[in-house]
PDB file of C-alpha atoms in Angstrom:
ATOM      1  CA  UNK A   1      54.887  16.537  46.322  1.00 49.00           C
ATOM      2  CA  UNK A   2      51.472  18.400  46.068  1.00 53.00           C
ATOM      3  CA  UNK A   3      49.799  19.523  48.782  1.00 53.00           C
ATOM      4  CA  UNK A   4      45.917  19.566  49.210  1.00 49.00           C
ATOM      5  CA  UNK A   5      44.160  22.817  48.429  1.00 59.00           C
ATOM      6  CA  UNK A   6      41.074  21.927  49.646  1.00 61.00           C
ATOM      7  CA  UNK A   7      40.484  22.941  53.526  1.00 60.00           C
ATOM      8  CA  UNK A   8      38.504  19.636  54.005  1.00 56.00           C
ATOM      9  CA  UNK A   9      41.165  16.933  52.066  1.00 55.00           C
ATOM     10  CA  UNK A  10      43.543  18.928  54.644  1.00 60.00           C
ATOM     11  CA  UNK A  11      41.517  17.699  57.607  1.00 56.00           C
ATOM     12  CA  UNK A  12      40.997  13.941  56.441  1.00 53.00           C
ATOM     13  CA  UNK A  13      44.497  13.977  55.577  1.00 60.00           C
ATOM     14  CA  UNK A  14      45.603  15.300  59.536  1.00 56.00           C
ATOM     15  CA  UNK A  15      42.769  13.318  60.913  1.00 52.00           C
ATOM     16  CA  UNK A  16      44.019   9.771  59.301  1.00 54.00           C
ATOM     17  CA  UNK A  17      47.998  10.690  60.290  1.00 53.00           C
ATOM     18  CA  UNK A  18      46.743  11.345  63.799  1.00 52.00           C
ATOM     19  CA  UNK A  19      44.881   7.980  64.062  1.00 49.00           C
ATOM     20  CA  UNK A  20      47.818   6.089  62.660  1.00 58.00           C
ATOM     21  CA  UNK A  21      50.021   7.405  64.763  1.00 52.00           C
ATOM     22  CA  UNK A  22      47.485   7.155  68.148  1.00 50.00           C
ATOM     23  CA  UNK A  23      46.825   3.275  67.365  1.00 50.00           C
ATOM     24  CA  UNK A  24      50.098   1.471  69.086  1.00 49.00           C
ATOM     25  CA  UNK A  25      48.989   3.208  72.433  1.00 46.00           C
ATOM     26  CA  UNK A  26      45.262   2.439  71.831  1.00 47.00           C
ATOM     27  CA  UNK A  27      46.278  -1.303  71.157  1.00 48.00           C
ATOM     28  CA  UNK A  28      48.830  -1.099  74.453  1.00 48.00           C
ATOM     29  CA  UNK A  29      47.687  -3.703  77.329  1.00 49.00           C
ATOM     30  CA  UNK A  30      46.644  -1.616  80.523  1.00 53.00           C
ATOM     31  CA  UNK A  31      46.513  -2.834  84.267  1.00 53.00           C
ATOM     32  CA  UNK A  32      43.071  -2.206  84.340  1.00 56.00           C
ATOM     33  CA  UNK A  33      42.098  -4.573  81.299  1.00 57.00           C
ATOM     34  CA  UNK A  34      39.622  -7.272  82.465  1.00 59.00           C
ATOM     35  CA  UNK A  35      40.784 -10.656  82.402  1.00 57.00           C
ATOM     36  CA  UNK A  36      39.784 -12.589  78.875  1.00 56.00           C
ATOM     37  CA  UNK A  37      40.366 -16.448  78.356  1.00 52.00           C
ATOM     38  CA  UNK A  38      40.877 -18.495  75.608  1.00 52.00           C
ATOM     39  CA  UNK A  39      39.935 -21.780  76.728  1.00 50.00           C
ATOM     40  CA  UNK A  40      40.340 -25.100  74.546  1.00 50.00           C
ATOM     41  CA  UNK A  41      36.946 -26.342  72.812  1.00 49.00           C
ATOM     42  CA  UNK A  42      37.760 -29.923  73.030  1.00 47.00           C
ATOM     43  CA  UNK A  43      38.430 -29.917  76.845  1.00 48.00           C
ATOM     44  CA  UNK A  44      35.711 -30.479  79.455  1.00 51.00           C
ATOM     45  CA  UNK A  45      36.136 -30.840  83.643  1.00 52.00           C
ATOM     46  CA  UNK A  46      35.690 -34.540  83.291  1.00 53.00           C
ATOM     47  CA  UNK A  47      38.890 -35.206  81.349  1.00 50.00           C
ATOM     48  CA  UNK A  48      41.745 -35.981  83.418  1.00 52.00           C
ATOM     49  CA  UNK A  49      45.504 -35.295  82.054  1.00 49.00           C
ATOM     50  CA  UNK A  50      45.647 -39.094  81.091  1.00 52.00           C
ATOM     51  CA  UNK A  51      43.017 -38.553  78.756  1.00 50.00           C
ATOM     52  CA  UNK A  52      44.826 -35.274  77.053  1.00 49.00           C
ATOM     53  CA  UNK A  53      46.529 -36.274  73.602  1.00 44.00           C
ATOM     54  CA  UNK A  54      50.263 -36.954  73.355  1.00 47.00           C
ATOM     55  CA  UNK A  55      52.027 -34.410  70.885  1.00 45.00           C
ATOM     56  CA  UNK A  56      51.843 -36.638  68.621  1.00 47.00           C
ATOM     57  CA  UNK A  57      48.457 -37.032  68.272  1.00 42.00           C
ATOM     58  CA  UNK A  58      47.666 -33.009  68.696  1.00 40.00           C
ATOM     59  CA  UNK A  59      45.472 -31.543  65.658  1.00 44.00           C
ATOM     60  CA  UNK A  60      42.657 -29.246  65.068  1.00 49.00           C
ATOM     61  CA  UNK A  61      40.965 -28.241  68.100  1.00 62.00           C
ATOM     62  CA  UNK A  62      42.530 -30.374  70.858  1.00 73.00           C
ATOM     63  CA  UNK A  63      44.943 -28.718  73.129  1.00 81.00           C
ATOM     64  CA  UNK A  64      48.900 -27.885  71.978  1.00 89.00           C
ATOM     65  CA  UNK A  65      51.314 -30.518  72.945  1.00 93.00           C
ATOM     66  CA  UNK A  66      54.679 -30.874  72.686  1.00 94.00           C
ATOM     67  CA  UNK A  67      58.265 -31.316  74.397  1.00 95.00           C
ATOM     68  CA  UNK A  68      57.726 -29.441  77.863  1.00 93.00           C
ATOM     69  CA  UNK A  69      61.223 -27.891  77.423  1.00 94.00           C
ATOM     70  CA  UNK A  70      59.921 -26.176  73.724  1.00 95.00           C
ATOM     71  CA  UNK A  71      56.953 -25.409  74.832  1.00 94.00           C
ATOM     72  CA  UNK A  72      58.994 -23.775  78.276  1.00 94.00           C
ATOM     73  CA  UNK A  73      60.979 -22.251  75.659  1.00 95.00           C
ATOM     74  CA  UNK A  74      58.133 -21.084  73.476  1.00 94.00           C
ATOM     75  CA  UNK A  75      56.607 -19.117  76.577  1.00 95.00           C
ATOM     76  CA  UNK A  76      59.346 -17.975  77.772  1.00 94.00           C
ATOM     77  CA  UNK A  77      61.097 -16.324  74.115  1.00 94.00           C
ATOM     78  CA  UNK A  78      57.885 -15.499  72.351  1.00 92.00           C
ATOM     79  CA  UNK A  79      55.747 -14.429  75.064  1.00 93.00           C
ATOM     80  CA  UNK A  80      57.752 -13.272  77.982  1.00 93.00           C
ATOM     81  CA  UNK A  81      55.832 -15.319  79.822  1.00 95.00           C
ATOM     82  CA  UNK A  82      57.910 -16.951  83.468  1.00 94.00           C
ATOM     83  CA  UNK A  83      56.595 -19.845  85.743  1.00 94.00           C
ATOM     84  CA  UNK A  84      53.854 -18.202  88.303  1.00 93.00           C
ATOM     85  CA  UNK A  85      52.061 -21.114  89.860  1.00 89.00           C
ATOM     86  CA  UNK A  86      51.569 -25.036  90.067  1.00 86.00           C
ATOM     87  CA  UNK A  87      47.909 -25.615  90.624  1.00 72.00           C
ATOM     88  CA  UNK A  88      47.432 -29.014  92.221  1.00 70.00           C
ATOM     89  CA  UNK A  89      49.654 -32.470  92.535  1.00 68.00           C
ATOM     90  CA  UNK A  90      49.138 -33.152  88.642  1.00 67.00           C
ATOM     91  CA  UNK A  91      51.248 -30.033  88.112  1.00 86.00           C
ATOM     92  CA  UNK A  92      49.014 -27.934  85.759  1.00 91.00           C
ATOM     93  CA  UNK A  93      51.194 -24.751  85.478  1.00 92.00           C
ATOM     94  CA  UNK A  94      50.400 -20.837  85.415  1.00 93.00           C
ATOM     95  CA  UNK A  95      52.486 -19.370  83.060  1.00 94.00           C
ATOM     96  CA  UNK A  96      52.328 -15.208  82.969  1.00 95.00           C
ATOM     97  CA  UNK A  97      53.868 -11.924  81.438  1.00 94.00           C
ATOM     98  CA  UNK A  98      53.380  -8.502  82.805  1.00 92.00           C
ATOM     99  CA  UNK A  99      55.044  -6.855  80.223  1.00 91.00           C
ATOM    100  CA  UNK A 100      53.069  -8.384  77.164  1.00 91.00           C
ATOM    101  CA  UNK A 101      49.883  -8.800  79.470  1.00 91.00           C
ATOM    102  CA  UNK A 102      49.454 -12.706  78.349  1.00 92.00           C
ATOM    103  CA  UNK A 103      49.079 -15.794  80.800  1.00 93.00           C
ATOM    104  CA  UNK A 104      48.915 -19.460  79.168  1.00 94.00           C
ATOM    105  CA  UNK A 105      48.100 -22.862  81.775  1.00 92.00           C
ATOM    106  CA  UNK A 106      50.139 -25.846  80.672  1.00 94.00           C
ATOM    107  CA  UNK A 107      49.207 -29.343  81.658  1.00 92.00           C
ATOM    108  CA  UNK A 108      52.544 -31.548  82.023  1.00 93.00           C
ATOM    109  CA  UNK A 109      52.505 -35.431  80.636  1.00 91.00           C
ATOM    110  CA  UNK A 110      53.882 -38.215  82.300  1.00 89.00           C
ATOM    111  CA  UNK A 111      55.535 -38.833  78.853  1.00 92.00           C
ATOM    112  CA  UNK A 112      57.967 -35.793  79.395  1.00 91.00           C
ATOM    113  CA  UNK A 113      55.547 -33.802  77.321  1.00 94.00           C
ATOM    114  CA  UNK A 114      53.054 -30.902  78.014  1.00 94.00           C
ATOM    115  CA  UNK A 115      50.090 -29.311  76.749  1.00 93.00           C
ATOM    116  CA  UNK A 116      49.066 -25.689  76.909  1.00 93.00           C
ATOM    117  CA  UNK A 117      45.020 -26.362  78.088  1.00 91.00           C
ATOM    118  CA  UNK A 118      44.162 -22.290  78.329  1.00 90.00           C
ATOM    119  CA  UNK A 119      45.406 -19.228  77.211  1.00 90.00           C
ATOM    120  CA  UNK A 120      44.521 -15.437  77.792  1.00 89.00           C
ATOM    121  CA  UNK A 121      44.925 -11.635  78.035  1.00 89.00           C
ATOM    122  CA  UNK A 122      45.213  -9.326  80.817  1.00 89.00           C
ATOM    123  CA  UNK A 123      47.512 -10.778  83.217  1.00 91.00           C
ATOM    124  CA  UNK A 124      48.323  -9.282  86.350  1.00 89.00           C
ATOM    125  CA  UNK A 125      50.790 -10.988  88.594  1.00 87.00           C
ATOM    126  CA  UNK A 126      48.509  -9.193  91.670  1.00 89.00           C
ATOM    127  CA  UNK A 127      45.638 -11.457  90.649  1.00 89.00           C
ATOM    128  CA  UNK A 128      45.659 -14.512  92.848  1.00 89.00           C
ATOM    129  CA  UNK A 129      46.646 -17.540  90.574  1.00 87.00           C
ATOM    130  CA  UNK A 130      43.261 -19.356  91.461  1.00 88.00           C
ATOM    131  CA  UNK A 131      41.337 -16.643  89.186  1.00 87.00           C
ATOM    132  CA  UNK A 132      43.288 -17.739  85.992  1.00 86.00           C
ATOM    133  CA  UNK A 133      42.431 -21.395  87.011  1.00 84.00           C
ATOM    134  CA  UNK A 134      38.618 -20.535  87.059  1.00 85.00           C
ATOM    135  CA  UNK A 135      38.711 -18.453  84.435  1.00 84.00           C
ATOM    136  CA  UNK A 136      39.874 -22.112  82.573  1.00 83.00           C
ATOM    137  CA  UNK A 137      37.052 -24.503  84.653  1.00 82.00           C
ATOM    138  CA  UNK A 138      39.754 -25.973  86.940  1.00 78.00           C
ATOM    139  CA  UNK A 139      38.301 -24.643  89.668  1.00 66.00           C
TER     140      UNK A 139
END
């Protein structure tokens, strides 16, 4: 292997191995990183759940649907995510993770389906659960 003669290859060469290996912790989630939503385009406050597509019938920009226990399975595998909060008596659900810093709401379907309405970064599980449902215009 040859090494660089030049003083200032040297330096580019250090300075690129240091920001590769400083990137994981710059990407890490913090405590202190503001809350950021990811709300669904097609969704406005006047549609109720009834309104909200079956999984069947879920494509481009309307919500995700599908069987409540995959999608409880989806959350709770691939995201870390656990059952914080049920909002009101339609059941829309808080789901969070502290350790990957991610918080998803999930409308449930009479039809034994459900439909994740808003996603996000920076969960905290010291926020009150009413802030996430803001955040998403259910409040």
């Amino acid at each position: 292997m040859k090494h660089a003669k030049n003083p200032l290859a040297r330096l580019v060469l250090a300075g690129g191995a240091a920001l590769i290996v400083s990137m994981p912790v710059h990407a890490a989630i913090r405590a202190e990183q503001p809350l950021q939503e990811q709300t669904m385009p097609a969704l406005s406050p006047e549609i109720t759940s009834g309104d909200m597509p079956t999984a069947d019938m879920a494509i481009g920009e309307e919500p995700y649907c599908a069987d409540h226990i995959e999608i409880r399975r989806t959350l709770t595998h691939d995201f870390s995510e656990d059952h914080v909060d049920s909002h009101d008596p339609d059941g829309t659900e808080l789901w969070g993770s502290a350790q990957m810093g991610t918080w998803t709401l999930v409308e449930p379907m009479r039809d034994g389906t459900s439909c994740i309405i808003a996603s996000g970064t920076g969960f905290d599980g010291k926020r009150e659960a009413e802030t996430y449902y803001f955040s998403a215009g259910l409040e």
